[in-house]
mmCIF file of C-alpha atoms and ligand atoms in Angstrom:
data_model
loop_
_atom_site.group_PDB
_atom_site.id
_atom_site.type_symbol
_atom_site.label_atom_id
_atom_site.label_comp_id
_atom_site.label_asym_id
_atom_site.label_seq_id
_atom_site.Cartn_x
_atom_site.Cartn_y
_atom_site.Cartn_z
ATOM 1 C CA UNK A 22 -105.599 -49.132 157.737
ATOM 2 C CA UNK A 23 -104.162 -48.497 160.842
ATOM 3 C CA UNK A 24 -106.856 -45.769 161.554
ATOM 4 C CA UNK A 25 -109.417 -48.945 161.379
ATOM 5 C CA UNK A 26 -107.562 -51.340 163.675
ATOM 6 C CA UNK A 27 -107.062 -48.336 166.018
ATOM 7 C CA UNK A 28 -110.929 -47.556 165.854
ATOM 8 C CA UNK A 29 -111.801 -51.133 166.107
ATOM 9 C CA UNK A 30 -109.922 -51.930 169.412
ATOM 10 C CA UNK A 31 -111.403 -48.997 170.833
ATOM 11 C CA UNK A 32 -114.958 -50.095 169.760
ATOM 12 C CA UNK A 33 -114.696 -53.026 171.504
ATOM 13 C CA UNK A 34 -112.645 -51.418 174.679
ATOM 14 C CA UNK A 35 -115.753 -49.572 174.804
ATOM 15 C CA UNK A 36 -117.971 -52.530 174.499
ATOM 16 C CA UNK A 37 -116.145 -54.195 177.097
ATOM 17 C CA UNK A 38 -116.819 -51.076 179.402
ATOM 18 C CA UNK A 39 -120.598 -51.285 178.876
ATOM 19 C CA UNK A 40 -121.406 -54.714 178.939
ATOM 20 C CA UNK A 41 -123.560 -56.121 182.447
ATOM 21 C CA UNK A 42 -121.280 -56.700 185.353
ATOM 22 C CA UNK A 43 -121.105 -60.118 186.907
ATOM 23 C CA UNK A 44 -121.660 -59.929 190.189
ATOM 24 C CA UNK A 45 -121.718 -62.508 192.870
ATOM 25 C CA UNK A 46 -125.443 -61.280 193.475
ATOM 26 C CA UNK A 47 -127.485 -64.417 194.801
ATOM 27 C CA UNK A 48 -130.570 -62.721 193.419
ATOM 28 C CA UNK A 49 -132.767 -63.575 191.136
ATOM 29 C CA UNK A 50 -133.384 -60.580 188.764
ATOM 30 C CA UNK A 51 -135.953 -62.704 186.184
ATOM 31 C CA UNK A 52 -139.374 -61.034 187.523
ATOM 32 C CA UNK A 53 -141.676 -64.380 187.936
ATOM 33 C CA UNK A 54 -144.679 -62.596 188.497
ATOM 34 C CA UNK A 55 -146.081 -59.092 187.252
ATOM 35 C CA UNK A 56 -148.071 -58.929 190.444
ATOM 36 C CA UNK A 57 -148.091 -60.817 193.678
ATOM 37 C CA UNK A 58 -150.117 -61.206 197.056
ATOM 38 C CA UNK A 59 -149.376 -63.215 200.118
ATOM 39 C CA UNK A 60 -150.853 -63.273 203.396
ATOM 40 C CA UNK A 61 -150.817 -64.748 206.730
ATOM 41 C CA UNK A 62 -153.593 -65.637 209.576
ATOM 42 C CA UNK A 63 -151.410 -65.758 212.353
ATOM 43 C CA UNK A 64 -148.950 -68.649 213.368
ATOM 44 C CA UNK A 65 -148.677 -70.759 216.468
ATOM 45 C CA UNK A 66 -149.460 -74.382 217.492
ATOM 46 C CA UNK A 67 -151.823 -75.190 215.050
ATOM 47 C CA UNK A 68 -152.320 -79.217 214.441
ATOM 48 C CA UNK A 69 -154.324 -80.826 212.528
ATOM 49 C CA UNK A 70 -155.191 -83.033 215.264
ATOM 50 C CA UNK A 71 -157.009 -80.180 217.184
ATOM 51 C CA UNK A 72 -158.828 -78.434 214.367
ATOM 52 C CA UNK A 73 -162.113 -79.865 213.602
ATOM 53 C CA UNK A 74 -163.184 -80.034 209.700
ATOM 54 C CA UNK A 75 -165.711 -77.123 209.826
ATOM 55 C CA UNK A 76 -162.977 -74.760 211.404
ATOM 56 C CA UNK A 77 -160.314 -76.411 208.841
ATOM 57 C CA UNK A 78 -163.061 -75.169 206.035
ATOM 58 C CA UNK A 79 -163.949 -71.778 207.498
ATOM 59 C CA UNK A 80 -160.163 -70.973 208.055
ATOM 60 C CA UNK A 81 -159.914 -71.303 204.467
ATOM 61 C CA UNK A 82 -162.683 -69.868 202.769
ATOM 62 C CA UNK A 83 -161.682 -66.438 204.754
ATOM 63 C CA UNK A 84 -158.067 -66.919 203.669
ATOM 64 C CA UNK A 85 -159.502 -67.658 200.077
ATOM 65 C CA UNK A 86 -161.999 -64.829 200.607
ATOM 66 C CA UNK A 87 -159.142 -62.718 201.999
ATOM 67 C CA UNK A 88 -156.327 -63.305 199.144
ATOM 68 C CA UNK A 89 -159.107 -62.540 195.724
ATOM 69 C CA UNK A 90 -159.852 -59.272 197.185
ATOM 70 C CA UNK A 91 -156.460 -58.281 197.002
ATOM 71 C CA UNK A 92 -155.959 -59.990 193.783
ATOM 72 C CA UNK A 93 -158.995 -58.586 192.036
ATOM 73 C CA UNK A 94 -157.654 -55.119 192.708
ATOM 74 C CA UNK A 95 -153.981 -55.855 191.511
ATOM 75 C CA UNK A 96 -155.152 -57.989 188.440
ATOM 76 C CA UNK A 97 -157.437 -54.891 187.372
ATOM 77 C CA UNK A 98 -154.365 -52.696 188.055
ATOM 78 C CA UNK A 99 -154.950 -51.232 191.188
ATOM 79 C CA UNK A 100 -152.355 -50.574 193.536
ATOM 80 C CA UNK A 101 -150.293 -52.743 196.049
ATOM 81 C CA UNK A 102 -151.058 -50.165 199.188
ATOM 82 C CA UNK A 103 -155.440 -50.641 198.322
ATOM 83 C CA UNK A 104 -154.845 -54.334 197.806
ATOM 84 C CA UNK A 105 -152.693 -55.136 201.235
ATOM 85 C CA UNK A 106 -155.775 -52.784 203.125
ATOM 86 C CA UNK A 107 -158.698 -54.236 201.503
ATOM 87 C CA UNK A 108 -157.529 -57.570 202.065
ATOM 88 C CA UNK A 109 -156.577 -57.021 205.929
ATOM 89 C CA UNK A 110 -159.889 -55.665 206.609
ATOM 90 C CA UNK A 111 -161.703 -58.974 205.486
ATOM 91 C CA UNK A 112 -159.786 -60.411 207.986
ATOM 92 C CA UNK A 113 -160.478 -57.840 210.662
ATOM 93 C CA UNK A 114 -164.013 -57.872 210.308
ATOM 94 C CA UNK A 115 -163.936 -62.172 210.908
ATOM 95 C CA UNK A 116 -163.937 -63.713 214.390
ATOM 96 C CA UNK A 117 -161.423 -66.150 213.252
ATOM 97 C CA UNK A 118 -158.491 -64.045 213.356
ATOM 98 C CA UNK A 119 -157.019 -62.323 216.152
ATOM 99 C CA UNK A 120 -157.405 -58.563 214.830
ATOM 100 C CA UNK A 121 -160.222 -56.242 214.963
ATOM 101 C CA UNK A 122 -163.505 -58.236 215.631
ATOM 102 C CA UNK A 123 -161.556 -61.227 216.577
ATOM 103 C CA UNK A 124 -159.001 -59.185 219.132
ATOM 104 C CA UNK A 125 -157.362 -60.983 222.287
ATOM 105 C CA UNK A 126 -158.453 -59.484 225.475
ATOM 106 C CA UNK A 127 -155.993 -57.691 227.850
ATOM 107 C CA UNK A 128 -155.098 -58.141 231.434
ATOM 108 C CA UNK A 129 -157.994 -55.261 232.183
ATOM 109 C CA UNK A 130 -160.411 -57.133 229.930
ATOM 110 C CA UNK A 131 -160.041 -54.931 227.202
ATOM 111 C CA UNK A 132 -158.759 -55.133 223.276
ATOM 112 C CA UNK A 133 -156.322 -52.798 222.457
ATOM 113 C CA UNK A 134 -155.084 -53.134 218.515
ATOM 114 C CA UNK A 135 -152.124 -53.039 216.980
ATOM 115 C CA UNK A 136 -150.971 -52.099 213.223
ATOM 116 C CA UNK A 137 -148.948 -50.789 210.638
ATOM 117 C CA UNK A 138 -148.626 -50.382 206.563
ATOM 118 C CA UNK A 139 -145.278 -49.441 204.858
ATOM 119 C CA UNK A 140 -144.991 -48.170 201.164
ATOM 120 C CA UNK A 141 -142.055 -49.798 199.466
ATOM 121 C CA UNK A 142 -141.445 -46.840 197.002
ATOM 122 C CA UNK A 143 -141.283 -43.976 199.317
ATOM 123 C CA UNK A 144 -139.964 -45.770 202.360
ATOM 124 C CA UNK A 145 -143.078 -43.734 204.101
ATOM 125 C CA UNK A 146 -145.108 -45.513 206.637
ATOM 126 C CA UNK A 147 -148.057 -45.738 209.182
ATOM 127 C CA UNK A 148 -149.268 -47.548 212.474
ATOM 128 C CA UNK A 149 -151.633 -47.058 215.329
ATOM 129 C CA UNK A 150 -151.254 -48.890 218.632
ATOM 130 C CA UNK A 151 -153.100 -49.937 221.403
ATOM 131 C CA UNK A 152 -156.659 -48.408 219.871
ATOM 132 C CA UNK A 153 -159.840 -49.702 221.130
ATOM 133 C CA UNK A 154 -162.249 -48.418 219.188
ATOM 134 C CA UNK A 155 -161.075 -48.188 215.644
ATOM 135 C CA UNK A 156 -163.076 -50.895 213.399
ATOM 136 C CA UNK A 157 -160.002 -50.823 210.796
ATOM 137 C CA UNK A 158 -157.014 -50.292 212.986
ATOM 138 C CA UNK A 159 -154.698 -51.308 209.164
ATOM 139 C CA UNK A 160 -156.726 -48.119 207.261
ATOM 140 C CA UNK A 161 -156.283 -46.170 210.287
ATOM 141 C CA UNK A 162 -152.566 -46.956 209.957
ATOM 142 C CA UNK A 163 -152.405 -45.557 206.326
ATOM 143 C CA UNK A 164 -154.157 -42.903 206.916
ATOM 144 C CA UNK A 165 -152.080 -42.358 209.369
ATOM 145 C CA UNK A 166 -149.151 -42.302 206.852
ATOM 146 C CA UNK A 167 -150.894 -40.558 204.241
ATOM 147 C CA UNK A 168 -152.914 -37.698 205.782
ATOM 148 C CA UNK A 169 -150.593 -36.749 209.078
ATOM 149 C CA UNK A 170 -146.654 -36.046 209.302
ATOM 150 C CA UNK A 171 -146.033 -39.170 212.301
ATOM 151 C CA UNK A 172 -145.782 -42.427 211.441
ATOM 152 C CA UNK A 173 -146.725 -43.946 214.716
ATOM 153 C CA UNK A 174 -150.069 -42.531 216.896
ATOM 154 C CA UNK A 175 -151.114 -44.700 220.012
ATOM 155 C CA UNK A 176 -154.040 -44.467 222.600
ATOM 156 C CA UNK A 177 -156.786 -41.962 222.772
ATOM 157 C CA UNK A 178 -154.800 -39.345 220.353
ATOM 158 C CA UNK A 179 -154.836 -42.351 217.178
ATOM 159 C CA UNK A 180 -158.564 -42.244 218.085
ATOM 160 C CA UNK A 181 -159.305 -38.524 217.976
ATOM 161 C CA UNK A 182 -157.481 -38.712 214.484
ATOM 162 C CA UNK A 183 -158.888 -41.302 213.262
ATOM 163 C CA UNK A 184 -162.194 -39.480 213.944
ATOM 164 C CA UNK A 185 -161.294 -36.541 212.213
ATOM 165 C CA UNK A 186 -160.059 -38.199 209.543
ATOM 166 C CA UNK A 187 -163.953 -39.734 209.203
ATOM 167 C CA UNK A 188 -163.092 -43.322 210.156
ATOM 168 C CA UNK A 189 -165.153 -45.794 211.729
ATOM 169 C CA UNK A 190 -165.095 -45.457 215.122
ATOM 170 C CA UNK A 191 -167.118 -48.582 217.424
ATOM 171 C CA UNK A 192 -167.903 -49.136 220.772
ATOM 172 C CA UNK A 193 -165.412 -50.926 222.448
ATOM 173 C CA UNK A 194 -167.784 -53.547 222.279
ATOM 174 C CA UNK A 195 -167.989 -54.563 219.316
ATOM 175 C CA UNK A 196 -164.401 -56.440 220.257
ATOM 176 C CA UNK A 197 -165.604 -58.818 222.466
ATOM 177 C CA UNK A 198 -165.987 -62.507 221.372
ATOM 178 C CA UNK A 199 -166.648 -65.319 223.870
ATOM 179 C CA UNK A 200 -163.791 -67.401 222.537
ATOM 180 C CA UNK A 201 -160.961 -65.413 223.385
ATOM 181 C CA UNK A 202 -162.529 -63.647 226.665
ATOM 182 C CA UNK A 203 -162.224 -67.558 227.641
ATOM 183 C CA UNK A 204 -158.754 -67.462 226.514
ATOM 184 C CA UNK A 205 -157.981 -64.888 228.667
ATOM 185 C CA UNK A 206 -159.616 -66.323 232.142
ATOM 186 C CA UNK A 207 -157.787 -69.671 230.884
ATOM 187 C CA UNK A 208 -154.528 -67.933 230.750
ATOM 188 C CA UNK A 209 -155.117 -66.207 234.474
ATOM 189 C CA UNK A 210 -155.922 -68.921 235.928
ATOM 190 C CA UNK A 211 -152.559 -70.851 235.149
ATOM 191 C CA UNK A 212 -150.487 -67.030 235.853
ATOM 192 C CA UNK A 213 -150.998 -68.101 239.308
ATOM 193 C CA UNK A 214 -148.019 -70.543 239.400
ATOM 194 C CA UNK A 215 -144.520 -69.524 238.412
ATOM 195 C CA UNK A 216 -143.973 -70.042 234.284
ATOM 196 C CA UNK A 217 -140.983 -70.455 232.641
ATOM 197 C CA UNK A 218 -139.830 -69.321 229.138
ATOM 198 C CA UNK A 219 -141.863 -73.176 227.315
ATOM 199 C CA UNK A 220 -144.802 -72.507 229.641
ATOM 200 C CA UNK A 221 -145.382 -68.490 228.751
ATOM 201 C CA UNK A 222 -145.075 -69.633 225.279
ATOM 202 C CA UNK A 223 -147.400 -72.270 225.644
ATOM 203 C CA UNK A 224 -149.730 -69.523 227.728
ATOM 204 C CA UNK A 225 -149.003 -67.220 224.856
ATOM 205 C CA UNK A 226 -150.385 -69.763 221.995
ATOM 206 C CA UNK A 227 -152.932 -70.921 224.302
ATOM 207 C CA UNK A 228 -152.194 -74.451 223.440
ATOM 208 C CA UNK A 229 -154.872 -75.955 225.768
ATOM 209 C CA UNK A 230 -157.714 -73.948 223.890
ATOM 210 C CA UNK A 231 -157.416 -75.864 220.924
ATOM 211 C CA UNK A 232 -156.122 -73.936 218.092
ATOM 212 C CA UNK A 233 -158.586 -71.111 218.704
ATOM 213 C CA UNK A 234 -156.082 -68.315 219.751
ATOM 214 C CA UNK A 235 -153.920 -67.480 216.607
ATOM 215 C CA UNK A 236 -154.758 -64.724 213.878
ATOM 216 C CA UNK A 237 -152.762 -61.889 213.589
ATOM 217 C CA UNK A 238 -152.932 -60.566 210.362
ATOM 218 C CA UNK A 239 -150.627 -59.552 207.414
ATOM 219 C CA UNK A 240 -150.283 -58.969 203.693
ATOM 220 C CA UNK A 241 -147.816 -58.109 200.960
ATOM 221 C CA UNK A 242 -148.683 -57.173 197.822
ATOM 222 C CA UNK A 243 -146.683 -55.982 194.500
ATOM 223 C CA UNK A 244 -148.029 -54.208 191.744
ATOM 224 C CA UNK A 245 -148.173 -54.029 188.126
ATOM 225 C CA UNK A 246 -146.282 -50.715 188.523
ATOM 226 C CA UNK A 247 -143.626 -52.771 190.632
ATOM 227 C CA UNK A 248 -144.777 -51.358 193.974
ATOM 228 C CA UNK A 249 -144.844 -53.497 197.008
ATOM 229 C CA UNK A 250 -147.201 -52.856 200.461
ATOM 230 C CA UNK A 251 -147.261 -54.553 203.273
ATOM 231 C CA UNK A 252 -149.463 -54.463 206.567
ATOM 232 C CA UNK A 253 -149.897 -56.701 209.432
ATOM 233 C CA UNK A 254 -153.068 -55.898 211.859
ATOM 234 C CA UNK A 255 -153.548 -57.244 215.911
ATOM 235 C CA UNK A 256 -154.645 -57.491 218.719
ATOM 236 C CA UNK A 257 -151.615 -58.147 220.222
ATOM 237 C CA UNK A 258 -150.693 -60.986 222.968
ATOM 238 C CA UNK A 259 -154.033 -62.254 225.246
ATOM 239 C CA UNK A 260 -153.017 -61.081 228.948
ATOM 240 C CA UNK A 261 -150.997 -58.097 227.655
ATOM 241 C CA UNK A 262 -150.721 -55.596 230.532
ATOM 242 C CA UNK A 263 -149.391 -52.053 231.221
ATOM 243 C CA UNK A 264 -150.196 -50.974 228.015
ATOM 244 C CA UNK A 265 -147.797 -53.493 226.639
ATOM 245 C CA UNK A 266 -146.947 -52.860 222.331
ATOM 246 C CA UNK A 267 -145.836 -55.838 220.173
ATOM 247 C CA UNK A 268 -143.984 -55.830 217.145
ATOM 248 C CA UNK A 269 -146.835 -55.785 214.946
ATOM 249 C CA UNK A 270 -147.312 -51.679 214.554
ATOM 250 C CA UNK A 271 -143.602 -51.563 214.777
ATOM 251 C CA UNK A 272 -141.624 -50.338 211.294
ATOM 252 C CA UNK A 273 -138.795 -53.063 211.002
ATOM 253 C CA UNK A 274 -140.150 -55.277 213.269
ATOM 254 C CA UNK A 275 -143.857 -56.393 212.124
ATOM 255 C CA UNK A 276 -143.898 -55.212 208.872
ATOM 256 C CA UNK A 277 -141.464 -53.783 206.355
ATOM 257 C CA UNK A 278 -141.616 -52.893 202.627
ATOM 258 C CA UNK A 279 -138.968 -51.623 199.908
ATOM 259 C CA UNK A 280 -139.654 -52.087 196.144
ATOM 260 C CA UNK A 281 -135.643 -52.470 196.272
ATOM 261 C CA UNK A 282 -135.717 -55.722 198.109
ATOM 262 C CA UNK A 283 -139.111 -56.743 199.219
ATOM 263 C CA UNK A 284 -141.979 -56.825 201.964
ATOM 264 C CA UNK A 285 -142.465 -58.561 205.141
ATOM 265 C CA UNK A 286 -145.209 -58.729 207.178
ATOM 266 C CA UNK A 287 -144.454 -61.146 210.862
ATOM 267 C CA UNK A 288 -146.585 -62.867 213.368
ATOM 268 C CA UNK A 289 -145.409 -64.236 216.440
ATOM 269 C CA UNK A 290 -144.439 -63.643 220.043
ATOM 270 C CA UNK A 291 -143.859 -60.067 219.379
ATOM 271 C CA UNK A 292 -141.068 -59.426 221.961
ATOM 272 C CA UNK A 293 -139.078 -61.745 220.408
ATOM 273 C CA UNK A 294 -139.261 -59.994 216.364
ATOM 274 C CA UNK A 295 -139.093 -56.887 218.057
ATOM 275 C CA UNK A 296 -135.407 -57.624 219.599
ATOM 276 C CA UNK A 297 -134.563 -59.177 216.284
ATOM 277 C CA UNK A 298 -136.221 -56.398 214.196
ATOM 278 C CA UNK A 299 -137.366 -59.269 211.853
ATOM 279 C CA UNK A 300 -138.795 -57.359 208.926
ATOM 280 C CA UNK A 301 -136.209 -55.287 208.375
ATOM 281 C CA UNK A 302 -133.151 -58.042 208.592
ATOM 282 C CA UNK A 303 -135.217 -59.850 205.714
ATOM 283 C CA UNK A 304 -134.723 -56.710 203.497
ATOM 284 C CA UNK A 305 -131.312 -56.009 204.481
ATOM 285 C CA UNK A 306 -129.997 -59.661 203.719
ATOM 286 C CA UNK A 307 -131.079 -58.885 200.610
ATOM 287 C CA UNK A 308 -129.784 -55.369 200.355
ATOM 288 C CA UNK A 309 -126.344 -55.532 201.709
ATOM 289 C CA UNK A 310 -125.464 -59.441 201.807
ATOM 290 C CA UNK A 311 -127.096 -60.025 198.126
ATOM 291 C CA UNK A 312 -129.052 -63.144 199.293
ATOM 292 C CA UNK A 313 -132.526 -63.902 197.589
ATOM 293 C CA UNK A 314 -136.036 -63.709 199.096
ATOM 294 C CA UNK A 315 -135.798 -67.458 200.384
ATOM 295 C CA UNK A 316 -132.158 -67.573 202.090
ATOM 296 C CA UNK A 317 -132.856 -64.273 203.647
ATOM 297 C CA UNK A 318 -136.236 -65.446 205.245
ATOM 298 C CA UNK A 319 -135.214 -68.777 206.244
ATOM 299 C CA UNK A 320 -132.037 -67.395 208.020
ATOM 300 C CA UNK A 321 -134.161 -64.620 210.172
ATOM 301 C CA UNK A 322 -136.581 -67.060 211.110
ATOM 302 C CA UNK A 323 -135.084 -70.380 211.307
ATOM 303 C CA UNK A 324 -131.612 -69.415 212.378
ATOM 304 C CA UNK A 325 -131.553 -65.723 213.936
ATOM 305 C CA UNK A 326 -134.898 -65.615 215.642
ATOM 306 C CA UNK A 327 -134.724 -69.372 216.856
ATOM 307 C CA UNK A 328 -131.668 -69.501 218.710
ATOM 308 C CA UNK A 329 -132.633 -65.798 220.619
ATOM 309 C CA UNK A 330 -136.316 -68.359 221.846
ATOM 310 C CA UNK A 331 -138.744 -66.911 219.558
ATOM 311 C CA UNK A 332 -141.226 -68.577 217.556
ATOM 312 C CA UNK A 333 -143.528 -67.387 214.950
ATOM 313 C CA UNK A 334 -143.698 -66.948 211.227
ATOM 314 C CA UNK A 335 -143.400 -64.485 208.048
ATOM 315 C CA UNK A 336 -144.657 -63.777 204.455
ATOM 316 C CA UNK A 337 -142.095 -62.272 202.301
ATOM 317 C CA UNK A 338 -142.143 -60.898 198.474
ATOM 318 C CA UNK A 339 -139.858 -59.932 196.533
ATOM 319 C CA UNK A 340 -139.550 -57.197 194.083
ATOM 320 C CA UNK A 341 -139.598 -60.164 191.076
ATOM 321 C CA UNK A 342 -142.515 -61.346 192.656
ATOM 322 C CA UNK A 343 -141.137 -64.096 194.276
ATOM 323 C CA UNK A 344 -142.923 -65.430 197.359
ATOM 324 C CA UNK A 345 -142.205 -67.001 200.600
ATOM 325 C CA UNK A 346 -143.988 -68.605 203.853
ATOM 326 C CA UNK A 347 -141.788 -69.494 206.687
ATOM 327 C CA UNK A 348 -142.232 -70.320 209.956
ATOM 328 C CA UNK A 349 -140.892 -72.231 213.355
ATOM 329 C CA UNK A 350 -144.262 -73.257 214.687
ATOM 330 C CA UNK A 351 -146.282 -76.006 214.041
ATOM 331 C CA UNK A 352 -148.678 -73.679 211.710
ATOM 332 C CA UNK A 353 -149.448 -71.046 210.342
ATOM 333 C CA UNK A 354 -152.595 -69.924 208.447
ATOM 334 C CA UNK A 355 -151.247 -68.737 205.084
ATOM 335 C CA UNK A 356 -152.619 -68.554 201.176
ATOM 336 C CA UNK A 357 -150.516 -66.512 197.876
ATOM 337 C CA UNK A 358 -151.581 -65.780 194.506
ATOM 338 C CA UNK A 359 -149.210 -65.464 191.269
ATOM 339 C CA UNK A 360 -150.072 -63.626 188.363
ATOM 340 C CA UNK A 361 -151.686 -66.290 186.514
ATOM 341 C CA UNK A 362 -154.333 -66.455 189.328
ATOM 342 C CA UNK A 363 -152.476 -69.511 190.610
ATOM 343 C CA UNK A 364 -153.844 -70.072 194.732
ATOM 344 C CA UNK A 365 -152.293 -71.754 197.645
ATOM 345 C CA UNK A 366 -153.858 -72.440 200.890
ATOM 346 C CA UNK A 367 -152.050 -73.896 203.972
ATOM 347 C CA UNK A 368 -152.155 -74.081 207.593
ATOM 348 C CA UNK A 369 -150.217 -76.767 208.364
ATOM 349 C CA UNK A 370 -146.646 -77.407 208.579
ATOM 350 C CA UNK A 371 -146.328 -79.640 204.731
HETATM 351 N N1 LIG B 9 -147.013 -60.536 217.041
HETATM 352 C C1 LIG B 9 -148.196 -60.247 217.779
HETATM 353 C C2 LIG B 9 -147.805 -59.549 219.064
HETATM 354 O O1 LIG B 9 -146.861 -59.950 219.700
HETATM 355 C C3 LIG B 9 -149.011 -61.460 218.117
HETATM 356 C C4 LIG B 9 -149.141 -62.529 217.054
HETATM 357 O O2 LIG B 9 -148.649 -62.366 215.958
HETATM 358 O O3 LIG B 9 -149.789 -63.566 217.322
HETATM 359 O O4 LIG B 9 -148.490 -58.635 219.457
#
C-alpha cells in the first residue's frame, strides 16, 4: 500500500514537471492562418482628395493583381521565398510603383535600384543596390543569396553577376517614365532655397505632384511548411545623389524575416528606418520582449521611429500567420490575403 501512494505522488511529481509552462508570453501561439501574404505599394502622403478614380482603380487592380500571384503559389503549396519574388516583380514591371519600371530618377538623371529578400528559416539573405540595369533588381537579390557567398553586391559588380547568373539585363532606358523625371526637375527646382527637416520631407513625398511619387515595394509571405520571406524592391529617394543607399536593400532595416518571430518588409524615408533598423526591432520585440506581431509594429513605427522624425510604413507577419499594416503617413498602398482566400485592399488611412 504504501508502495502505491509512494508511486502515485511521484506520478504526478512527474506530471507536474512536464506539464506547459505559463509564461508571461504576450504571443499568440494559435496559428490563424496556414499561409499568409501581405504587401505594400509604398507609403507617403497619399489622400483621397488628390487621387483621381481611374488611378484609385488602377492602384488596386495591380495590388489585387500583385497579392493572387503570390497566393496562387502558396495555396498550391509553393514556397514563401517564389511567392514574395513573383509577386514583387508584378509590381516592378508597373509604372505605378516606384521600383523597376516605375524607378525615381537621381540627382544625375539616372535610376539606380535598390533591394533585398531574407529567408526566415536559414537567417540567409540577399540584396543588390544602386543597379541600373537589372529588370528584377528583388530576383537579382535572391539570387544573390542563393547562388553567391555575399549577401549584399552594389554597382557595376551586382550587374556583371547578375549577367552571369543569366538574368535580365535592360538598357538603362527602359527606367525612364515621364512622371517621375518631372518629379525630379520639380524637386530641383525648389533645392534652390534652404529646406528644413517638414520641407525635405515634403520634397521627399513630392506632395505637390499629386500622389504620383510613392511605390516602393514589399512582400511577406508564410508557407504551408511554416516558412516566411520577405522582400522589399526600389528605386530609392527621387534626387538621391553621391551614390546615396536607403534602407530598402539593407538586412534589418528594409526587410527582415525569421520563421521564429516574423517578416517585415518597410517603406519610407529610408535614412530614418535605417538609424532605427526598423525590421529587425519588429522581430526582436517579439523575440526578447515577448510582445505579439501588433504591439511590436505599432511601437517601432508609431512610437520609436516617430519621435527620431521619420515617417513611413510596414507590413509585418507573423509565424501564426497573423498580419499587420502600419503606418505614420497619410497612406499607404497595401492589400493581404488569409488562408481562406480572404482579400483586403487599402490605401488610405481607415
Ligand atoms: N525607403 C525607400 C528609400 O529610402 C523609399 C521609399 O520607401 O519610398 O530608399
Amino acid at each position: 500500500m504504501k508502495n502505491i501512494y509512494f508511486f502515485l505522488v511521484l506520478l504526478l511529481i512527474l506530471s507536474a514537471c512536464n506539464s506547459p509552462k505559463t509564461t508571461s508570453n504576450k504571443q499568440n501561439d494559435t496559428p490563424v492562418n496556414e499561409f499568409a501574404i501581405i504587401i505594400h505599394g509604398g507609403a507617403g502622403t497619399i489622400l483621397k482628395e488628390n487621387m483621381t478614380p481611374e488611378k484609385e482603380t488602377a492602384y488596386k487592380a495591380k495590388l489585387e493583381e500583385a497579392i493572387k500571384t503570390g497566393y496562387e503559389i502558396l495555396k498550391n503549396g509553393g514556397s514563401s521565398g517564389d511567392a514574395v519574388v513573383k509577386t514583387i516583380q508584378v509590381m516592378e514591371e508597373s509604372s505605378l510603383f516606384n521600383a523597376g519600371k516605375g524607378a525615381v530618377f537621381t540627382h544625375e538623371e539616372t535610376n539606380e535600384l535598390d533591394a533585398s529578400f531574407m529567408d526566415g528559416k536559414t537567417l540567409n539573405a540577399g540584396a543588390v543596390a544602386g543597379v541600373k540595369d537589372i529588370k528584377s533588381p528583388i530576383e537579382a537579390a535572391r539570387t544573390v543569396m542563393t547562388n553567391s557567398d555575399h549577401v549584399m553586391l552594389s554597382g557595376v559588380g551586382a550587374s556583371q553577376f547578375a549577367k552571369e547568373q543569366g538574368l535580365e539585363i535592360v538598357d538603362p532606358s527602359y527606367f525612364y517614365t515621364e512622371n517621375r523625371f518631372k518629379s525630379l526637375q520639380r524637386i530641383k527646382d525648389k533645392e534652390k532655397t534652404t529646406l528644413d527637416h517638414d520641407d525635405k520631407e515634403a520634397a521627399f513625398y513630392d506632395t505637390d505632384i499629386k500622389n504620383s511619387k510613392f511605390g516602393t515595394v514589399g512582400c511577406v509571405a508564410l508557407d504551408k511548411e511554416g516558412n516566411i520571406s520577405a522582400g522589399t524592391s526600389t528605386g530609392g529617394m527621387t534626387n538621391k545623389r553621391w551614390g546615396r543607399i536607403g534602407d530598402s536593400p539593407i538586412i534589418g532595416s528594409g526587410t527582415y524575416a525569421n520563421n521564429k518571430t516574423c517578416g517585415v518588409s518597410s517603406t519610407g524615408w529610408g535614412e530614418y528606418f535605417i538609424r532605427s533598423q526598423v525590421a529587425y526591432d519588429i522581430s526582436a520585440q517579439m523575440e526578447y520582449q515577448q510582445k505579439s506581431l501588433k504591439e511590436a509594429t505599432k511601437d517601432v513605427i508609431q512610437n520609436k521611429l516617430t519621435k527620431l522624425g521619420g515617417t513611413g510604413g510596414v507590413v509585418t507577419l507573423d509565424k501564426n500567420g497573423n498580419m499587420s499594416f502600419e503606418f505614420n503617413t497619410a497612406g499607404m498602398y497595401r492589400a493581404s490575403m488569409n488562408d481562406k482566400g480572404d482579400l483586403v485592399i487599402k490605401i488610405y488611412n481607415d
